[in-house]
CSV table of C-alpha atoms in Angstrom, one decimal:
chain,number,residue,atom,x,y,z
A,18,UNK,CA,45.1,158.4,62.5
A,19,UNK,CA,47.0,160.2,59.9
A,20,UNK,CA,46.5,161.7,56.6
A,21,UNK,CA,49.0,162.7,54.2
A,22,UNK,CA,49.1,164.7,51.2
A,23,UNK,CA,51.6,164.7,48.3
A,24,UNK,CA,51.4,167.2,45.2
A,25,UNK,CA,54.0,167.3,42.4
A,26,UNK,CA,53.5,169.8,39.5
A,27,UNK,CA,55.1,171.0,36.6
A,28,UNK,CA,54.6,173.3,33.9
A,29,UNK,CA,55.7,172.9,30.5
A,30,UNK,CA,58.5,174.8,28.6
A,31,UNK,CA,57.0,177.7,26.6
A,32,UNK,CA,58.3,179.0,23.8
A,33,UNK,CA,57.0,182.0,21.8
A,34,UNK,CA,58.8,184.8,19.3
A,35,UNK,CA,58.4,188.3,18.9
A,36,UNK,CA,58.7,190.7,16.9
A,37,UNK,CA,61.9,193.4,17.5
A,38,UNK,CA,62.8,197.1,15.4
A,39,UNK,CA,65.7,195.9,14.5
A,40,UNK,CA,66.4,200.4,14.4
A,41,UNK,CA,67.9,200.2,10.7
A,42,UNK,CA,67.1,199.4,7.4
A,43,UNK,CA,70.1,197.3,6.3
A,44,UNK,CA,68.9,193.8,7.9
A,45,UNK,CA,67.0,191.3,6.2
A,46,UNK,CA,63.5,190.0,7.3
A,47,UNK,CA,59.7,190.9,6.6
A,48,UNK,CA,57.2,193.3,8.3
A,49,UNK,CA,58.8,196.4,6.8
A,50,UNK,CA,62.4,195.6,7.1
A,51,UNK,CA,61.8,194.3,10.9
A,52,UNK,CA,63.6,191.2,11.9
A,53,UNK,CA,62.0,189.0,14.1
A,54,UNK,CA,63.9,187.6,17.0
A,55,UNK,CA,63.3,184.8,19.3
A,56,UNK,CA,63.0,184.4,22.9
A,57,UNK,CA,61.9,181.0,24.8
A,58,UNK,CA,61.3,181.1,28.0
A,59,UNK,CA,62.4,177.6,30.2
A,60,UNK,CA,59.9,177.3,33.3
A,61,UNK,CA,59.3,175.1,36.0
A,62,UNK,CA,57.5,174.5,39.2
A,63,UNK,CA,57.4,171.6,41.4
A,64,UNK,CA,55.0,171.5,44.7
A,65,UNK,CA,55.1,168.5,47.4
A,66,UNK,CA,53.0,169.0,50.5
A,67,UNK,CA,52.7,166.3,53.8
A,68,UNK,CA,50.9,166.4,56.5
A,69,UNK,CA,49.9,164.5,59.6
A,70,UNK,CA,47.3,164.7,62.6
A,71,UNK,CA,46.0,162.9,65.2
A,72,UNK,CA,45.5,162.5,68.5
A,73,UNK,CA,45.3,159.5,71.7
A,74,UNK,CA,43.3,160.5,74.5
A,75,UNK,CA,41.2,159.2,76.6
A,76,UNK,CA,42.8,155.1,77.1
A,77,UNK,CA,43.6,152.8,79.4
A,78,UNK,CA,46.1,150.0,79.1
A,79,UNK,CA,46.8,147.8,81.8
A,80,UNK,CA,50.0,145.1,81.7
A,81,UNK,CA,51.3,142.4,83.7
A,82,UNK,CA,53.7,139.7,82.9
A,83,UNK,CA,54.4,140.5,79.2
A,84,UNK,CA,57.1,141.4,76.7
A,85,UNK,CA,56.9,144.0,74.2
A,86,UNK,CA,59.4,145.1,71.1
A,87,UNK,CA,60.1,146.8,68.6
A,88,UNK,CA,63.4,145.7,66.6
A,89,UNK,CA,64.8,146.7,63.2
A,90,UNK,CA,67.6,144.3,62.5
A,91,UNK,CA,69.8,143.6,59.2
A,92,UNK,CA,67.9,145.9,57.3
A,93,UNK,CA,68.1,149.2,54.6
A,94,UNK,CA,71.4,147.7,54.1
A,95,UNK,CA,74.3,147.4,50.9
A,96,UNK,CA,73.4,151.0,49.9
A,97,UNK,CA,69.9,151.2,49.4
A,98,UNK,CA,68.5,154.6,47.6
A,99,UNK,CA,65.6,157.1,48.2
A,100,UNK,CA,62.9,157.6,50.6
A,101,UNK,CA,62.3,155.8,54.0
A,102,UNK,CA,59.8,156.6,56.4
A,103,UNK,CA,59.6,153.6,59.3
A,104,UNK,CA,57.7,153.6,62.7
A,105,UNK,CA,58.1,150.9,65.0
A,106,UNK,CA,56.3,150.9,68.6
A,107,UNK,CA,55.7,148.6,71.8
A,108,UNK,CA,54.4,151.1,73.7
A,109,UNK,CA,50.7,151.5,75.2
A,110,UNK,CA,48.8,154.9,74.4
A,111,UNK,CA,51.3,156.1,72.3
A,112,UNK,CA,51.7,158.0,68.6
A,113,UNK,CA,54.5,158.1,66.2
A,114,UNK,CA,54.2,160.3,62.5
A,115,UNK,CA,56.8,160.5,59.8
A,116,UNK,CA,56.3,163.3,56.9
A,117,UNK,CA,58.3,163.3,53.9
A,118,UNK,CA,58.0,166.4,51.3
A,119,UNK,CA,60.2,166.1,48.2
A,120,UNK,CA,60.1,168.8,45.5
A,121,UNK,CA,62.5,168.7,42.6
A,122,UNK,CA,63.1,170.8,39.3
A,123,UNK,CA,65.7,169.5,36.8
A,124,UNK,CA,66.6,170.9,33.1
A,125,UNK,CA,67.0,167.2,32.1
A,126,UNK,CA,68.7,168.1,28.8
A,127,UNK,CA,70.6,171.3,30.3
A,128,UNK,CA,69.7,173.5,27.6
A,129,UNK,CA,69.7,177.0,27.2
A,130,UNK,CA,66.8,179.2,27.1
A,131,UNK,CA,66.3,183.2,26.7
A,132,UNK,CA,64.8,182.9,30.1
A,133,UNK,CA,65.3,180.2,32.8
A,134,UNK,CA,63.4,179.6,35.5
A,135,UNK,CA,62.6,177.1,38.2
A,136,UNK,CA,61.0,177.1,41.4
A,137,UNK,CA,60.5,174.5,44.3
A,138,UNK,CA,58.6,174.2,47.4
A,139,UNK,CA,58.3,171.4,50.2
A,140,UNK,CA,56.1,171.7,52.5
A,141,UNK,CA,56.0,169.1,55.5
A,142,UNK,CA,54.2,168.9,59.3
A,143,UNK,CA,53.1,167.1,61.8
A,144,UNK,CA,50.5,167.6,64.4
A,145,UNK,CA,49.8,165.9,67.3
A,146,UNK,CA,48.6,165.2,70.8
A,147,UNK,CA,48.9,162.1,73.6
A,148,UNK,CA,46.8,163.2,76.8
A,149,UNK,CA,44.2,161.9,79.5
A,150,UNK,CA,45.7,158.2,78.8
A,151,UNK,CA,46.6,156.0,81.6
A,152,UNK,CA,48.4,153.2,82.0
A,153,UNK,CA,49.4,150.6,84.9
A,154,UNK,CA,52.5,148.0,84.6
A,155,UNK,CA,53.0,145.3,86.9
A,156,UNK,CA,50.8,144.3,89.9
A,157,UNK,CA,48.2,146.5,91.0
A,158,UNK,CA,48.8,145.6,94.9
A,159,UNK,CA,52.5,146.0,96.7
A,160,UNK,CA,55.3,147.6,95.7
A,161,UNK,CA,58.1,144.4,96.1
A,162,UNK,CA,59.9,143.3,93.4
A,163,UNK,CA,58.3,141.9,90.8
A,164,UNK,CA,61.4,140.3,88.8
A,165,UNK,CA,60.7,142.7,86.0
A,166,UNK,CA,57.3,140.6,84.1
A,167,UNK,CA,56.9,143.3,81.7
A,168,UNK,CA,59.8,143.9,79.4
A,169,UNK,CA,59.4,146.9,77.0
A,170,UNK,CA,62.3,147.3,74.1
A,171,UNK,CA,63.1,149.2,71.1
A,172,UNK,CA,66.1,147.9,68.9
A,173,UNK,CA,68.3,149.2,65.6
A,174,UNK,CA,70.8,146.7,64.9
A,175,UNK,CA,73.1,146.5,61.5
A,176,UNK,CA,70.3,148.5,59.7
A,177,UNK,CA,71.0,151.5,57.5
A,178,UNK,CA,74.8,150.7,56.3
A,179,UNK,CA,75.5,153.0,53.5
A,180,UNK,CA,72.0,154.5,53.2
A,181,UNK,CA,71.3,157.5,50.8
A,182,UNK,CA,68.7,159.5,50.4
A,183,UNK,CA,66.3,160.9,53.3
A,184,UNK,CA,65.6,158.1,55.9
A,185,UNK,CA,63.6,158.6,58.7
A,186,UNK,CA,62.7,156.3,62.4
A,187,UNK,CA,60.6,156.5,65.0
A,188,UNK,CA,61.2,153.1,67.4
A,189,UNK,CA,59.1,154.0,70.7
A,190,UNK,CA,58.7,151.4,74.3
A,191,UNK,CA,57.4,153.9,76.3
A,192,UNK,CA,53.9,154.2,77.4
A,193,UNK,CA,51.8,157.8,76.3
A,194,UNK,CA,54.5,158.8,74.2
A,195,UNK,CA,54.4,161.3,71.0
A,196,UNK,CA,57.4,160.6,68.1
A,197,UNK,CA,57.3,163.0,65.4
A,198,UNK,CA,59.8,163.4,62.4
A,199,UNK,CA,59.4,166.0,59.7
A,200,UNK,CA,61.5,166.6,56.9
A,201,UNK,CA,60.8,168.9,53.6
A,202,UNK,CA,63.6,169.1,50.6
A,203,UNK,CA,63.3,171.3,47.3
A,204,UNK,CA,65.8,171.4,45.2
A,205,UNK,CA,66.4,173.2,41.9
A,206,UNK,CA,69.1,172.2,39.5
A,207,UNK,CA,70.1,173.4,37.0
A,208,UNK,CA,68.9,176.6,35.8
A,209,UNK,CA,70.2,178.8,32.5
A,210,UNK,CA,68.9,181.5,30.4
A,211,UNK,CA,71.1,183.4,28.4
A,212,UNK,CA,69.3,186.6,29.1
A,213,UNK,CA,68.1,186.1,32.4
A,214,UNK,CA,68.0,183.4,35.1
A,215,UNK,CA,65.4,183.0,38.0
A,216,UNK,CA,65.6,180.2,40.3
A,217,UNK,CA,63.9,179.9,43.9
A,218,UNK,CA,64.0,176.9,46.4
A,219,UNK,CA,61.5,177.2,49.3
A,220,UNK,CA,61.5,174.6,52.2
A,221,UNK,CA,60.0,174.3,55.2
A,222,UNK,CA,59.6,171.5,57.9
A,223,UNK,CA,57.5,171.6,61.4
A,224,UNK,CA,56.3,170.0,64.2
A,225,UNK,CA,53.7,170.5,66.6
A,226,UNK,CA,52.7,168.0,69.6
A,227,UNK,CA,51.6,167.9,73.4
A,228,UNK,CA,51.6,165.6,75.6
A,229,UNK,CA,49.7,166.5,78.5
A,230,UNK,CA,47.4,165.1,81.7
A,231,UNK,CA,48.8,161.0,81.4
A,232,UNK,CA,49.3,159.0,84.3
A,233,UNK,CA,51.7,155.9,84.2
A,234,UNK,CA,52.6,154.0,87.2
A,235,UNK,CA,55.1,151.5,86.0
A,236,UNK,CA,56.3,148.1,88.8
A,237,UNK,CA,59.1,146.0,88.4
A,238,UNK,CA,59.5,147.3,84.5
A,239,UNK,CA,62.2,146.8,82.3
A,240,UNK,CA,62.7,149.4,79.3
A,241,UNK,CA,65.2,150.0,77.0
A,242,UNK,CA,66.2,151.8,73.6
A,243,UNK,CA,69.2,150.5,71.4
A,244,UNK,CA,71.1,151.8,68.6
A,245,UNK,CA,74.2,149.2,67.7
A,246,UNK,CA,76.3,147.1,65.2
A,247,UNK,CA,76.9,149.5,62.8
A,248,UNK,CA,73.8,151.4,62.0
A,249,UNK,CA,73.9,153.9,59.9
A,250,UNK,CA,77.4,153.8,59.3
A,251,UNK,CA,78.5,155.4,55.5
A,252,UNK,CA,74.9,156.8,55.8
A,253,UNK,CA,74.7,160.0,53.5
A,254,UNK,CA,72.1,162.1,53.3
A,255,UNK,CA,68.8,163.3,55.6
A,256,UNK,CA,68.6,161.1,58.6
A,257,UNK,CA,66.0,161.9,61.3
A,258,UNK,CA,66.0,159.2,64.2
A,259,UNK,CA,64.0,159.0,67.9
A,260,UNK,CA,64.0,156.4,70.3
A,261,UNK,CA,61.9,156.5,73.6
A,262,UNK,CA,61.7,154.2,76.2
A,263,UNK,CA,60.5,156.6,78.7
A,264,UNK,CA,56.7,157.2,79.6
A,265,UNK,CA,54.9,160.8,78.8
A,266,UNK,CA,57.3,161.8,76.7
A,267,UNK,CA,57.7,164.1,73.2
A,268,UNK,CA,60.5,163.8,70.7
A,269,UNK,CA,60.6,165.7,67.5
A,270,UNK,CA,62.8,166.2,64.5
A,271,UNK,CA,62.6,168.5,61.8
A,272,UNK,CA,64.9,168.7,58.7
A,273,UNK,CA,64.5,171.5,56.1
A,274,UNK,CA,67.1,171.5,53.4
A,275,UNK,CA,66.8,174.3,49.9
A,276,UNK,CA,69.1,174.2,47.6
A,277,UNK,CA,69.4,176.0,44.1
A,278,UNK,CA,72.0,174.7,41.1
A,279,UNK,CA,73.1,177.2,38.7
A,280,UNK,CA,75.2,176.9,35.5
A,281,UNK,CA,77.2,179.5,33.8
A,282,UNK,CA,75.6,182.8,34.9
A,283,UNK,CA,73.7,184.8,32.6
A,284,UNK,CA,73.8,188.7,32.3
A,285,UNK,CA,70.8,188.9,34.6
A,286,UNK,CA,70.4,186.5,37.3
A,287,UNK,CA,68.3,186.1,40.4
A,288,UNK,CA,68.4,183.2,42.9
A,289,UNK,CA,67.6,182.1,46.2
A,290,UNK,CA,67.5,179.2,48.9
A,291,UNK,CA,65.0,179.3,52.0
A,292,UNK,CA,64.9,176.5,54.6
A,293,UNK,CA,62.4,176.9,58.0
A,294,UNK,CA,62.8,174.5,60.2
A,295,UNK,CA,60.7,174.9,63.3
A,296,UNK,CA,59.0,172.6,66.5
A,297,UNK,CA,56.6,173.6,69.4
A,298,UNK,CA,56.0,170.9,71.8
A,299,UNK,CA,54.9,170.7,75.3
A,300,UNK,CA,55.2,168.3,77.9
A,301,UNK,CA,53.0,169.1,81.3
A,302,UNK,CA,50.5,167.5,84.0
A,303,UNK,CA,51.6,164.6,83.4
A,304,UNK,CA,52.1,161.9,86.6
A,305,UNK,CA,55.0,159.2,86.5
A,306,UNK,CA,55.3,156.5,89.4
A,307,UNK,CA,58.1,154.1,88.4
A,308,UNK,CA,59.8,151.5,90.8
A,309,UNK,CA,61.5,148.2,90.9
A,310,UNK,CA,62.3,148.5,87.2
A,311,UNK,CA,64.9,150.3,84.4
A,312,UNK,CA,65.0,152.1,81.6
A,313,UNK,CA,67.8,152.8,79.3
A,314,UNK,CA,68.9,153.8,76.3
A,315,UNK,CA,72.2,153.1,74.2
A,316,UNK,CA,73.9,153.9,71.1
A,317,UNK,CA,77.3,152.2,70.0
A,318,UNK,CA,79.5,152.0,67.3
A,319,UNK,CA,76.9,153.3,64.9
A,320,UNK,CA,76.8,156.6,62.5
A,321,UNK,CA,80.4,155.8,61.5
A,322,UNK,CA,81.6,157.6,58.5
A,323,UNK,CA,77.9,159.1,57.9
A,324,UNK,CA,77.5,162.6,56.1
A,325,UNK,CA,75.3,164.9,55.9
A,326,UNK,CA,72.0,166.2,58.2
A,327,UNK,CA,71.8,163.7,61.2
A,328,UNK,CA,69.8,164.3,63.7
A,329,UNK,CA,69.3,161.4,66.5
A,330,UNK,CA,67.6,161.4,69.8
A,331,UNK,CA,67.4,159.0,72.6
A,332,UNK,CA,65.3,159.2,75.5
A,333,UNK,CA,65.1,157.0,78.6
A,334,UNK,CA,63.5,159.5,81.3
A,335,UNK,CA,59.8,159.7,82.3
A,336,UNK,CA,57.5,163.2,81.4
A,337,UNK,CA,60.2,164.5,78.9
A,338,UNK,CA,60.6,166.8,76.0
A,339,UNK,CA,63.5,166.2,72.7
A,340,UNK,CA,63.8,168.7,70.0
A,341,UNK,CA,66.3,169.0,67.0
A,342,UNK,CA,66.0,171.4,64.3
A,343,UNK,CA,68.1,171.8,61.1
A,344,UNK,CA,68.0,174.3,58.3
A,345,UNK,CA,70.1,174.1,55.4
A,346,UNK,CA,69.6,176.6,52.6
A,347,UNK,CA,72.6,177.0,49.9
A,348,UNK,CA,72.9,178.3,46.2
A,349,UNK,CA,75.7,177.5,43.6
């Protein structure tokens, strides 16, 4: 199972004065002809942390003469806003984790401070393991043709039309299969101090999954993956997407965007973006004996017209391993 963690802090604005020699006599104010001037200080932090773990090991699925599926149809549609994690499987043995970190600091009233100063870190990760599971599909005796009784299918069909914001899907069909997206954003915007300016964006996304010592032997099955009619056309923004239909197998994304906003520039100003985007899989003694059947995966007139980080996988062949990785760090 998996457990997930989400902290968002922020500190208040502080505000304090001070006493300056103002190095003459011929200005007004008490304390011995000392003028007192004030500084403020603008300052906030914002933290977000998410993390999974879990493992499958140690099962045994057996199927004859059934039909399994995942499908996502008509859905996230007419420009739907914000945060989506979604997991769909109809596969035996398997594991799928989403993690979403979001940190954001925003001067809500753009003012202008002495000293500005904001700071934001996302922190997301998965970990995970499929291994020792086994799984038989289709008759146990003979290798003829079977007429493929066990149907396996993962769909996405006129879902995700004009999405914004940070979406992310894991649709599996195949048996002892590991899915993992990971995405972290901060974002700082915007930042001003007269005097001085410090602003700092941190991000950083990872995955880490095995998928090790399975056996599948799979008769006279039909499996497929498909990604159609328009999804995620106009989408803009983060979108992390893996579809399997083949067994032992590991797919990972991992998004990590940092950003940093800053208005007019003061005399002294500091400010900088880090993204860290990484993935360590591996994908070994694993035993696939497949006849009689198909597996497939397609993607058609979808991601028309989307902008932004995309990152889609498909994945149709047994004891396999499919990794993206995105970084994006900027400051303006």
């Amino acid at each position: 199972m998996g457990a997930a963690l989400s902290i968002i802090a922020a500190t208040p604005v502080i505000a304090f004065a001070r006493n300056g020699d103002d190095g003459g006599s011929g200005h007004n104010g008490k304390n011995g002809g000392h003028s007192t001037k004030s500084m403020t200080i603008d300052a906030y932090v914002a933290l977000a942390a998410a993390g999974n773990s879990g493992n499958v090991g140690g099962n045994e699925a057996n199927m004859h003469r059934q039909t399994s599926s995942a499908n996502l149809s008509n859905s996230y549609n007419s420009g739907t806003k914000g945060v989506s994690n979604q997991a769909q499987n109809a596969g035996a043995n398997s594991q799928l984790q989403n993690t979403l970190a979001l940190a954001y600091v925003h001067n809500p009233s753009n003012r202008s401070h002495t000293i500005g100063g904001g700071l934001a870190v996302a922190l997301a990760g998965n970990n995970g393991g499929v291994m020792g599971n086994e799984d038989e599909v289709g008759p146990r005796s003979g290798w003829d043709n079977d007429d493929g009784t066990v149907t396996q299918s993962a769909t996405v069909s006129n879902s995700y039309q004009g999405f914004n914001g940070v979406g992310q899907l894991n649709q599996n069909a195949g048996n002892n299969s590991l899915l993992q997206n990971s995405a972290a954003v901060a974002a700082v915007s915007p930042i001003n101090g007269t005097e001085g300016t410090l602003a700092g964006s941190l991000a950083a996304s990872g995955n880490s999954g095995y998928v090790a010592g399975n056996y599948a032997r799979e008769h006279s099955s039909n499996a497929s993956s498909t990604i159609d009619n328009g999804s995620f056309n106009n989408a803009n923004g983060v979108i992390n997407v893996n579809q399997n239909s083949g067994a032992n197998s590991l797919m990972q994304n991992s998004t990590a965007v940092g950003t940093v906003k800053l208005t007019a520039a003061s005399s002294n100003t500091l400010a900088g973006a880090v993204a860290v985007a990484v993935q360590g899989g591996g994908v070994y003694c694993n035993t696939a004996n497949l006849a009689n059947g198909s597996a497939k995966v397609n993607m058609d007139s979808s991601f028309n017209g989307a902008q932004g980080v995309l990152q889609a996988s498909q994945n149709a062949g047994a004891n396999s391993l499919i990794q993206n990785s995105v970084s994006v760090a900027a400051v303006r």
